[in-house]
Amino acid sequence: MEIVRKQLINIKNGFIDGIPSIIVALILFFSYLKIFGATEVILVPFLVLLFILKSKEEFNFKRLLKIFSMLLLISVFSYLVNINIVLCVILNLLVPTIVVYLYTDSFTPKGYFVYIMAFVFLQLVPIEFSGLPRRFAALIFGMVVVALGLFINALKDRRKNSYELAEYGLLNLSNQINKLSEKEELIVEKDELNKIIYKLNNLIYSSRNYKYLVDSFGSNNYYFMLVFQKFQYVIKNIYMTYDDLKDSDILYLKELSELFKKISKEINEVNNTDLIKLLDSFVEEKYFTKEKIEQDIEYIINILKIALSNMTNSNFDNTKEEWRIPKIAHKIHGVKYNLKLDRFQFRFAVRLSVVLTVTFLISRVSGLNHSYWIPMSAFLMITPFYEDSAKRINHRILGTILGSILTFLLLNIIKTSNAHIIIIVIMTICMYSVIPSTWIMTSYTTCYGLTLATLAMDREEAIELRLVYIIIAAIISILANKYILPNKSSYEFKLNVTNLIAIDRKMVLMLRKALENRSEFDSTYLKELLIRSNQINVDIKNYKKKNEYEEAFYNNLLEINKQLIHEIQQISYLVINNDDILQVDKNINEVLDNIEIVLNRIKVTLESNALTVDQIMSKKANDYGLVSDDLYFNNIVINCMNTAENMYNLVSERYKESSN
């Protein structure tokens, strides 16, 4: 009974959550049927999907206009593709490739979906040139409905603070620092803060546009993310030396905890002056006996002050050039850096384009009744990664079989003149009340599609064709996933690990350039690398490992890597902002040489799955004297060297054990 009760609760919650989508879907369906005719009903699925995706984000009309403009352009291509077989081949190869390249990456692996869904679905119902104005009008009408729906949906979240993640993060830090003062375990809080950082990282990335890494909102959240990441490092250092803390240090931590708790409650977008004054007073009046830790905290508090100040009086227009997307990361200017076969986006773009071209050719050449179900089904089965696609294929086949049975039963049970409309309404409610991309939803969408099809053809024929076409699409999808630039999660995982180390090396290289010529230091690229590193971190963590030993190894690797990145950032900041911090002999270059060697050997070892060199450094960290007269800077540099050594020791120990 308990299981049944939980299922009923899930159904109820699914229905309640799906009400906005259901309303939009039904308005669009009946409006198109009444105003524009049955041919334009094909627009409903991708417009409702767009509504669902954007309802999870903050309402932004400018971004919606860009999406709508792209959909209008897609509709033009979907018309051109049906003119002749040559255009069919060319455009089905080009359009998906370009869309996937522009909208898909590790942050947004399904960023392409709405656009390609529109491209595919609009091809399913070809129109003459004379029908273009009606299609444009139908599309614009649908966009207006979606925009109004999103605006109304956003009204209920008006009281919601845009910076709620910052609030949660500050409260989390307050709890961690308070527990730290009493030497309690922080495992749960650390995991929660990592999740907040991950969400912030995605939020920051989602705010980028064609020119800049972020907008004003994204830049403020970037500073909050830095605060949380850097405090993780400080908390770790304090915890490791807890037994050496004085009573005054414990009091310092408790007061800092209370201060962060107060800020988390009072943070706002109108006036944070009093909170900034409290932070200034804390820095001036409170002291921590370990100078390095105190300096770290002061540095982080300065970042927090920037975030609080910018929330209420953004100067983004004056500083936005600091956020301009680096050429190497730009989708257009950096095309030669991004169009590489080891990029899953490019591999997937090629595979998807080939599948759509082949399936649409089969549909056009064969001339079979409703053969457009083949490309439609193939599109819905193909995903960026092999494992996900295999799961989709299974769900699609099972859902199609069950949906066909459901259609047959419902059309025999409901025999009124409005039977088809009743079934479509029921299926619409069911579709948007369940989890997407499951066999359950597929069964509902199949029933929805077959019900529409049986308005113009025999139900038995429609069901038979649907089942035959789903098998054809499945065979094509399986072959494509296996032989056309396949993307396996295991391959992407290995690539992510080596890319993580590659980012470390790029950061060290940037630091070296900054030492030679400060004007060549690209702070924007450093920000881009940090955002990328955070995402790769999450991807590695989420990958299902073979066993507990492997899980522990990669968790340790990620923790050490986060510390290394923090230290490289600290060194970069100090070098750029302090003219006299380095000695004339510049021992730091030798330190950086050794760090680069270490990172290179780690990368080679991870790529080859074999230990390459054991003794690799000319000096160990404790062999260095003063890199700088500034003791804080000196400590950071030596710590960075130690961290690199620790990472190499972790990797070498693993592969020593593997070779024994």
mmCIF file of C-alpha atoms in Angstrom, residues 95-392:
data_model
loop_
_atom_site.group_PDB
_atom_site.id
_atom_site.type_symbol
_atom_site.label_atom_id
_atom_site.label_comp_id
_atom_site.label_asym_id
_atom_site.label_seq_id
_atom_site.Cartn_x
_atom_site.Cartn_y
_atom_site.Cartn_z
ATOM 1 C CA VAL A 95 21.794 22.913 -40.526
ATOM 2 C CA PRO A 96 22.079 20.291 -37.738
ATOM 3 C CA THR A 97 25.892 20.559 -37.782
ATOM 4 C CA ILE A 98 25.823 24.333 -37.384
ATOM 5 C CA VAL A 99 23.093 24.303 -34.726
ATOM 6 C CA VAL A 100 24.827 21.632 -32.628
ATOM 7 C CA TYR A 101 28.137 23.489 -32.933
ATOM 8 C CA LEU A 102 26.599 26.796 -31.817
ATOM 9 C CA TYR A 103 24.332 25.588 -29.022
ATOM 10 C CA THR A 104 25.836 22.412 -27.585
ATOM 11 C CA ASP A 105 28.696 21.932 -25.141
ATOM 12 C CA SER A 106 29.343 20.237 -21.800
ATOM 13 C CA PHE A 107 27.199 22.868 -20.026
ATOM 14 C CA THR A 108 24.283 22.506 -22.438
ATOM 15 C CA PRO A 109 24.525 19.019 -24.029
ATOM 16 C CA LYS A 110 20.889 19.333 -25.187
ATOM 17 C CA GLY A 111 21.065 22.985 -26.221
ATOM 18 C CA TYR A 112 20.477 21.956 -29.822
ATOM 19 C CA PHE A 113 17.280 20.006 -29.176
ATOM 20 C CA VAL A 114 14.501 22.597 -29.570
ATOM 21 C CA TYR A 115 16.019 24.018 -32.773
ATOM 22 C CA ILE A 116 16.630 20.658 -34.453
ATOM 23 C CA MET A 117 13.247 19.423 -33.288
ATOM 24 C CA ALA A 118 11.697 22.431 -35.045
ATOM 25 C CA PHE A 119 13.803 21.763 -38.165
ATOM 26 C CA VAL A 120 12.775 18.085 -38.263
ATOM 27 C CA PHE A 121 9.099 18.517 -37.370
ATOM 28 C CA LEU A 122 8.544 21.367 -39.834
ATOM 29 C CA GLN A 123 9.983 19.148 -42.575
ATOM 30 C CA LEU A 124 7.420 16.479 -41.747
ATOM 31 C CA VAL A 125 4.612 18.632 -43.141
ATOM 32 C CA PRO A 126 5.951 20.251 -46.360
ATOM 33 C CA ILE A 127 4.289 23.412 -47.620
ATOM 34 C CA GLU A 128 4.200 25.307 -50.905
ATOM 35 C CA PHE A 129 5.634 28.801 -51.235
ATOM 36 C CA SER A 130 2.113 30.177 -50.948
ATOM 37 C CA GLY A 131 1.829 28.527 -47.518
ATOM 38 C CA LEU A 132 4.873 30.325 -46.080
ATOM 39 C CA PRO A 133 2.964 33.418 -44.803
ATOM 40 C CA ARG A 134 0.508 31.174 -42.943
ATOM 41 C CA ARG A 135 3.359 29.153 -41.391
ATOM 42 C CA PHE A 136 5.193 32.314 -40.333
ATOM 43 C CA ALA A 137 1.962 33.686 -38.871
ATOM 44 C CA ALA A 138 1.351 30.412 -37.003
ATOM 45 C CA LEU A 139 4.910 30.403 -35.669
ATOM 46 C CA ILE A 140 4.727 34.030 -34.544
ATOM 47 C CA PHE A 141 1.360 33.363 -32.900
ATOM 48 C CA GLY A 142 2.856 30.408 -31.048
ATOM 49 C CA MET A 143 5.829 32.494 -29.931
ATOM 50 C CA VAL A 144 3.484 35.139 -28.524
ATOM 51 C CA VAL A 145 1.571 32.454 -26.585
ATOM 52 C CA VAL A 146 4.845 31.008 -25.227
ATOM 53 C CA ALA A 147 6.166 34.461 -24.255
ATOM 54 C CA LEU A 148 2.905 35.360 -22.465
ATOM 55 C CA GLY A 149 2.882 31.985 -20.751
ATOM 56 C CA LEU A 150 6.453 32.462 -19.535
ATOM 57 C CA PHE A 151 5.694 35.991 -18.336
ATOM 58 C CA ILE A 152 2.616 34.859 -16.379
ATOM 59 C CA ASN A 153 4.532 31.874 -15.009
ATOM 60 C CA ALA A 154 7.318 34.230 -13.861
ATOM 61 C CA LEU A 155 4.875 36.388 -11.874
ATOM 62 C CA LYS A 156 4.477 33.682 -9.239
ATOM 63 C CA ASP A 157 8.250 33.809 -8.660
ATOM 64 C CA ARG A 158 8.361 37.585 -8.321
ATOM 65 C CA ARG A 159 9.110 37.426 -4.622
ATOM 66 C CA LYS A 160 11.886 34.964 -5.265
ATOM 67 C CA ASN A 161 15.348 36.461 -4.701
ATOM 68 C CA SER A 162 17.502 36.348 -7.831
ATOM 69 C CA TYR A 163 20.508 35.707 -5.605
ATOM 70 C CA GLU A 164 19.051 32.827 -3.613
ATOM 71 C CA LEU A 165 22.052 30.627 -4.428
ATOM 72 C CA ALA A 166 24.328 33.301 -2.949
ATOM 73 C CA GLU A 167 22.124 33.365 0.163
ATOM 74 C CA TYR A 168 22.261 29.585 0.537
ATOM 75 C CA GLY A 169 26.024 29.598 -0.032
ATOM 76 C CA LEU A 170 26.671 32.257 2.611
ATOM 77 C CA LEU A 171 24.442 30.445 5.109
ATOM 78 C CA ASN A 172 26.293 27.218 4.308
ATOM 79 C CA LEU A 173 29.650 28.943 4.957
ATOM 80 C CA SER A 174 28.281 30.287 8.233
ATOM 81 C CA ASN A 175 27.329 26.761 9.314
ATOM 82 C CA GLN A 176 30.667 25.330 8.197
ATOM 83 C CA ILE A 177 32.702 27.985 10.024
ATOM 84 C CA ASN A 178 30.614 27.526 13.167
ATOM 85 C CA LYS A 179 31.104 23.745 13.063
ATOM 86 C CA LEU A 180 34.781 24.280 12.311
ATOM 87 C CA SER A 181 35.130 26.365 15.489
ATOM 88 C CA GLU A 182 33.916 23.304 17.406
ATOM 89 C CA LYS A 183 35.885 20.831 15.238
ATOM 90 C CA GLU A 184 32.794 19.031 13.992
ATOM 91 C CA GLU A 185 32.630 17.036 10.741
ATOM 92 C CA LEU A 186 31.719 19.071 7.651
ATOM 93 C CA ILE A 187 30.981 16.323 5.108
ATOM 94 C CA VAL A 188 27.291 17.174 4.542
ATOM 95 C CA GLU A 189 27.910 20.940 4.377
ATOM 96 C CA LYS A 190 30.849 20.491 1.987
ATOM 97 C CA ASP A 191 28.697 18.410 -0.375
ATOM 98 C CA GLU A 192 25.907 20.995 -0.217
ATOM 99 C CA LEU A 193 28.317 23.839 -0.984
ATOM 100 C CA ASN A 194 29.766 21.914 -3.943
ATOM 101 C CA LYS A 195 26.235 21.572 -5.331
ATOM 102 C CA ILE A 196 25.653 25.313 -4.876
ATOM 103 C CA ILE A 197 28.936 26.059 -6.682
ATOM 104 C CA TYR A 198 27.896 23.745 -9.532
ATOM 105 C CA LYS A 199 24.522 25.504 -9.869
ATOM 106 C CA LEU A 200 26.207 28.901 -9.753
ATOM 107 C CA ASN A 201 28.663 27.798 -12.426
ATOM 108 C CA ASN A 202 25.780 26.808 -14.717
ATOM 109 C CA LEU A 203 23.948 30.045 -13.918
ATOM 110 C CA ILE A 204 27.071 32.040 -14.793
ATOM 111 C CA TYR A 205 27.496 30.157 -18.060
ATOM 112 C CA SER A 206 23.835 30.594 -19.011
ATOM 113 C CA SER A 207 24.234 34.374 -18.775
ATOM 114 C CA ARG A 208 26.834 34.561 -21.561
ATOM 115 C CA ASN A 209 26.044 35.996 -24.963
ATOM 116 C CA TYR A 210 27.807 36.364 -28.307
ATOM 117 C CA LYS A 211 30.403 38.863 -27.009
ATOM 118 C CA TYR A 212 30.752 38.413 -23.265
ATOM 119 C CA LEU A 213 31.297 35.518 -20.860
ATOM 120 C CA VAL A 214 28.576 36.901 -18.577
ATOM 121 C CA ASP A 215 26.075 39.701 -18.163
ATOM 122 C CA SER A 216 25.842 41.884 -15.041
ATOM 123 C CA PHE A 217 23.905 39.227 -13.120
ATOM 124 C CA GLY A 218 26.340 36.506 -14.161
ATOM 125 C CA SER A 219 29.407 38.558 -13.165
ATOM 126 C CA ASN A 220 28.041 39.093 -9.646
ATOM 127 C CA ASN A 221 27.350 35.385 -9.247
ATOM 128 C CA TYR A 222 30.895 34.683 -10.474
ATOM 129 C CA TYR A 223 32.244 36.666 -7.516
ATOM 130 C CA PHE A 224 30.004 34.766 -5.111
ATOM 131 C CA MET A 225 31.229 31.499 -6.606
ATOM 132 C CA LEU A 226 34.835 32.611 -6.053
ATOM 133 C CA VAL A 227 34.040 33.392 -2.416
ATOM 134 C CA PHE A 228 32.650 29.894 -1.843
ATOM 135 C CA GLN A 229 35.435 28.105 -3.682
ATOM 136 C CA LYS A 230 38.216 30.015 -1.961
ATOM 137 C CA PHE A 231 36.665 29.578 1.475
ATOM 138 C CA GLN A 232 36.696 25.815 0.949
ATOM 139 C CA TYR A 233 40.488 26.083 0.737
ATOM 140 C CA VAL A 234 40.694 28.262 3.876
ATOM 141 C CA ILE A 235 38.428 25.963 5.882
ATOM 142 C CA LYS A 236 40.526 22.979 4.879
ATOM 143 C CA ASN A 237 43.725 24.709 6.043
ATOM 144 C CA ILE A 238 42.180 25.725 9.368
ATOM 145 C CA TYR A 239 40.859 22.212 9.962
ATOM 146 C CA MET A 240 44.311 20.708 9.353
ATOM 147 C CA THR A 241 45.877 22.982 11.995
ATOM 148 C CA TYR A 242 42.943 23.042 14.411
ATOM 149 C CA ASP A 243 44.988 21.844 17.397
ATOM 150 C CA ASP A 244 47.227 24.916 17.101
ATOM 151 C CA LEU A 245 44.343 27.385 17.269
ATOM 152 C CA LYS A 246 44.140 29.854 20.153
ATOM 153 C CA ASP A 247 40.970 30.786 22.001
ATOM 154 C CA SER A 248 41.038 34.100 20.132
ATOM 155 C CA ASP A 249 41.025 32.183 16.830
ATOM 156 C CA ILE A 250 37.935 30.210 17.894
ATOM 157 C CA LEU A 251 36.209 33.464 18.819
ATOM 158 C CA TYR A 252 37.257 34.943 15.439
ATOM 159 C CA LEU A 253 35.632 32.022 13.613
ATOM 160 C CA LYS A 254 32.408 32.231 15.632
ATOM 161 C CA GLU A 255 32.082 35.963 14.938
ATOM 162 C CA LEU A 256 32.804 35.411 11.244
ATOM 163 C CA SER A 257 30.120 32.705 11.199
ATOM 164 C CA GLU A 258 27.576 35.112 12.721
ATOM 165 C CA LEU A 259 28.570 37.815 10.226
ATOM 166 C CA PHE A 260 28.001 35.523 7.231
ATOM 167 C CA LYS A 261 24.700 34.382 8.716
ATOM 168 C CA LYS A 262 23.579 38.012 9.028
ATOM 169 C CA ILE A 263 24.655 38.796 5.450
ATOM 170 C CA SER A 264 22.811 35.729 4.106
ATOM 171 C CA LYS A 265 19.592 37.008 5.692
ATOM 172 C CA GLU A 266 19.933 40.700 4.785
ATOM 173 C CA ILE A 267 21.547 40.563 1.343
ATOM 174 C CA ASN A 268 19.455 42.516 -1.175
ATOM 175 C CA GLU A 269 19.524 44.303 -4.536
ATOM 176 C CA VAL A 270 18.724 47.768 -3.136
ATOM 177 C CA ASN A 271 21.361 48.700 -0.554
ATOM 178 C CA ASN A 272 24.136 46.580 0.956
ATOM 179 C CA THR A 273 26.187 49.490 2.339
ATOM 180 C CA ASP A 274 25.663 48.497 5.973
ATOM 181 C CA LEU A 275 26.719 44.911 5.257
ATOM 182 C CA ILE A 276 29.887 46.132 3.512
ATOM 183 C CA LYS A 277 30.660 48.351 6.539
ATOM 184 C CA LEU A 278 30.290 45.337 8.823
ATOM 185 C CA LEU A 279 32.798 43.437 6.694
ATOM 186 C CA ASP A 280 35.224 46.395 6.824
ATOM 187 C CA SER A 281 34.858 46.603 10.607
ATOM 188 C CA PHE A 282 35.493 42.894 10.953
ATOM 189 C CA VAL A 283 38.730 43.125 8.921
ATOM 190 C CA GLU A 284 39.939 46.147 10.902
ATOM 191 C CA GLU A 285 39.038 44.954 14.397
ATOM 192 C CA LYS A 286 39.383 41.156 14.377
ATOM 193 C CA TYR A 287 42.629 39.212 14.228
ATOM 194 C CA PHE A 288 43.593 35.622 13.496
ATOM 195 C CA THR A 289 46.916 34.456 14.913
ATOM 196 C CA LYS A 290 47.998 32.711 11.697
ATOM 197 C CA GLU A 291 48.787 35.595 9.377
ATOM 198 C CA LYS A 292 48.489 33.577 6.151
ATOM 199 C CA ILE A 293 44.948 32.444 7.000
ATOM 200 C CA GLU A 294 43.973 35.969 8.037
ATOM 201 C CA GLN A 295 45.271 37.340 4.728
ATOM 202 C CA ASP A 296 43.361 34.655 2.807
ATOM 203 C CA ILE A 297 40.129 35.579 4.598
ATOM 204 C CA GLU A 298 40.689 39.306 4.017
ATOM 205 C CA TYR A 299 41.264 38.619 0.311
ATOM 206 C CA ILE A 300 38.000 36.632 0.097
ATOM 207 C CA ILE A 301 36.086 39.300 2.049
ATOM 208 C CA ASN A 302 37.231 41.861 -0.523
ATOM 209 C CA ILE A 303 35.729 39.694 -3.280
ATOM 210 C CA LEU A 304 32.499 39.425 -1.273
ATOM 211 C CA LYS A 305 32.391 43.220 -0.926
ATOM 212 C CA ILE A 306 32.652 43.575 -4.720
ATOM 213 C CA ALA A 307 29.730 41.169 -5.158
ATOM 214 C CA LEU A 308 27.566 42.976 -2.574
ATOM 215 C CA SER A 309 28.367 46.378 -4.073
ATOM 216 C CA ASN A 310 27.673 45.298 -7.665
ATOM 217 C CA MET A 311 24.313 43.803 -6.686
ATOM 218 C CA THR A 312 22.956 47.272 -5.934
ATOM 219 C CA ASN A 313 25.023 49.485 -8.214
ATOM 220 C CA SER A 314 26.311 47.456 -11.125
ATOM 221 C CA ASN A 315 29.233 48.956 -13.029
ATOM 222 C CA PHE A 316 29.190 46.160 -15.584
ATOM 223 C CA ASP A 317 29.090 48.554 -18.549
ATOM 224 C CA ASN A 318 32.365 50.046 -17.344
ATOM 225 C CA THR A 319 34.039 46.686 -16.773
ATOM 226 C CA LYS A 320 32.434 44.475 -19.427
ATOM 227 C CA GLU A 321 35.589 44.444 -21.575
ATOM 228 C CA GLU A 322 37.144 42.403 -18.766
ATOM 229 C CA TRP A 323 34.538 39.754 -19.572
ATOM 230 C CA ARG A 324 34.837 39.675 -23.368
ATOM 231 C CA ILE A 325 34.902 36.068 -24.616
ATOM 232 C CA PRO A 326 38.490 35.105 -25.506
ATOM 233 C CA LYS A 327 39.068 34.356 -29.184
ATOM 234 C CA ILE A 328 39.989 30.737 -28.479
ATOM 235 C CA ALA A 329 36.641 30.164 -26.696
ATOM 236 C CA HIS A 330 34.478 32.115 -29.166
ATOM 237 C CA LYS A 331 32.166 29.988 -31.307
ATOM 238 C CA ILE A 332 32.880 31.970 -34.487
ATOM 239 C CA HIS A 333 36.337 33.514 -34.036
ATOM 240 C CA GLY A 334 37.656 30.353 -32.397
ATOM 241 C CA VAL A 335 36.192 27.894 -34.897
ATOM 242 C CA LYS A 336 39.604 26.406 -35.746
ATOM 243 C CA TYR A 337 40.141 25.595 -32.053
ATOM 244 C CA ASN A 338 36.691 24.071 -31.573
ATOM 245 C CA LEU A 339 36.129 22.007 -34.719
ATOM 246 C CA LYS A 340 38.165 19.013 -33.607
ATOM 247 C CA LEU A 341 37.311 15.330 -33.723
ATOM 248 C CA ASP A 342 37.919 14.865 -30.005
ATOM 249 C CA ARG A 343 35.082 17.305 -29.238
ATOM 250 C CA PHE A 344 31.896 15.378 -28.522
ATOM 251 C CA GLN A 345 29.831 18.246 -30.005
ATOM 252 C CA PHE A 346 31.493 17.944 -33.394
ATOM 253 C CA ARG A 347 31.293 14.143 -33.413
ATOM 254 C CA PHE A 348 27.625 14.262 -32.474
ATOM 255 C CA ALA A 349 26.886 16.999 -35.034
ATOM 256 C CA VAL A 350 28.282 14.834 -37.838
ATOM 257 C CA ARG A 351 26.427 11.738 -36.663
ATOM 258 C CA LEU A 352 23.081 13.528 -36.267
ATOM 259 C CA SER A 353 23.402 15.218 -39.666
ATOM 260 C CA VAL A 354 24.141 11.926 -41.429
ATOM 261 C CA VAL A 355 21.211 10.180 -39.720
ATOM 262 C CA LEU A 356 18.747 12.941 -40.625
ATOM 263 C CA THR A 357 19.998 13.078 -44.206
ATOM 264 C CA VAL A 358 19.707 9.309 -44.671
ATOM 265 C CA THR A 359 16.279 9.009 -43.028
ATOM 266 C CA PHE A 360 14.773 11.972 -44.893
ATOM 267 C CA LEU A 361 16.145 10.559 -48.156
ATOM 268 C CA ILE A 362 14.470 7.221 -47.386
ATOM 269 C CA SER A 363 11.232 9.071 -46.684
ATOM 270 C CA ARG A 364 11.407 11.135 -49.896
ATOM 271 C CA VAL A 365 12.612 8.406 -52.252
ATOM 272 C CA SER A 366 10.346 5.640 -50.963
ATOM 273 C CA GLY A 367 7.207 7.783 -51.030
ATOM 274 C CA LEU A 368 5.659 5.445 -48.445
ATOM 275 C CA ASN A 369 2.635 6.571 -46.482
ATOM 276 C CA HIS A 370 3.665 8.461 -43.308
ATOM 277 C CA SER A 371 7.325 7.504 -43.876
ATOM 278 C CA TYR A 372 8.267 10.813 -42.225
ATOM 279 C CA TRP A 373 7.904 8.872 -38.961
ATOM 280 C CA ILE A 374 11.334 7.363 -39.718
ATOM 281 C CA PRO A 375 13.376 10.627 -39.484
ATOM 282 C CA MET A 376 11.209 11.836 -36.607
ATOM 283 C CA SER A 377 11.847 8.656 -34.594
ATOM 284 C CA ALA A 378 15.550 8.559 -35.504
ATOM 285 C CA PHE A 379 15.997 12.161 -34.316
ATOM 286 C CA LEU A 380 14.357 11.351 -30.981
ATOM 287 C CA MET A 381 16.629 8.297 -30.554
ATOM 288 C CA ILE A 382 19.965 9.961 -31.308
ATOM 289 C CA THR A 383 21.724 11.677 -28.389
ATOM 290 C CA PRO A 384 25.307 12.913 -27.921
ATOM 291 C CA PHE A 385 26.436 9.783 -26.046
ATOM 292 C CA TYR A 386 26.187 6.106 -26.990
ATOM 293 C CA GLU A 387 24.817 4.911 -23.628
ATOM 294 C CA ASP A 388 22.071 7.549 -23.502
ATOM 295 C CA SER A 389 21.117 6.814 -27.099
ATOM 296 C CA ALA A 390 20.870 3.062 -26.428
ATOM 297 C CA LYS A 391 18.540 3.817 -23.518
ATOM 298 C CA ARG A 392 16.462 6.150 -25.683
#
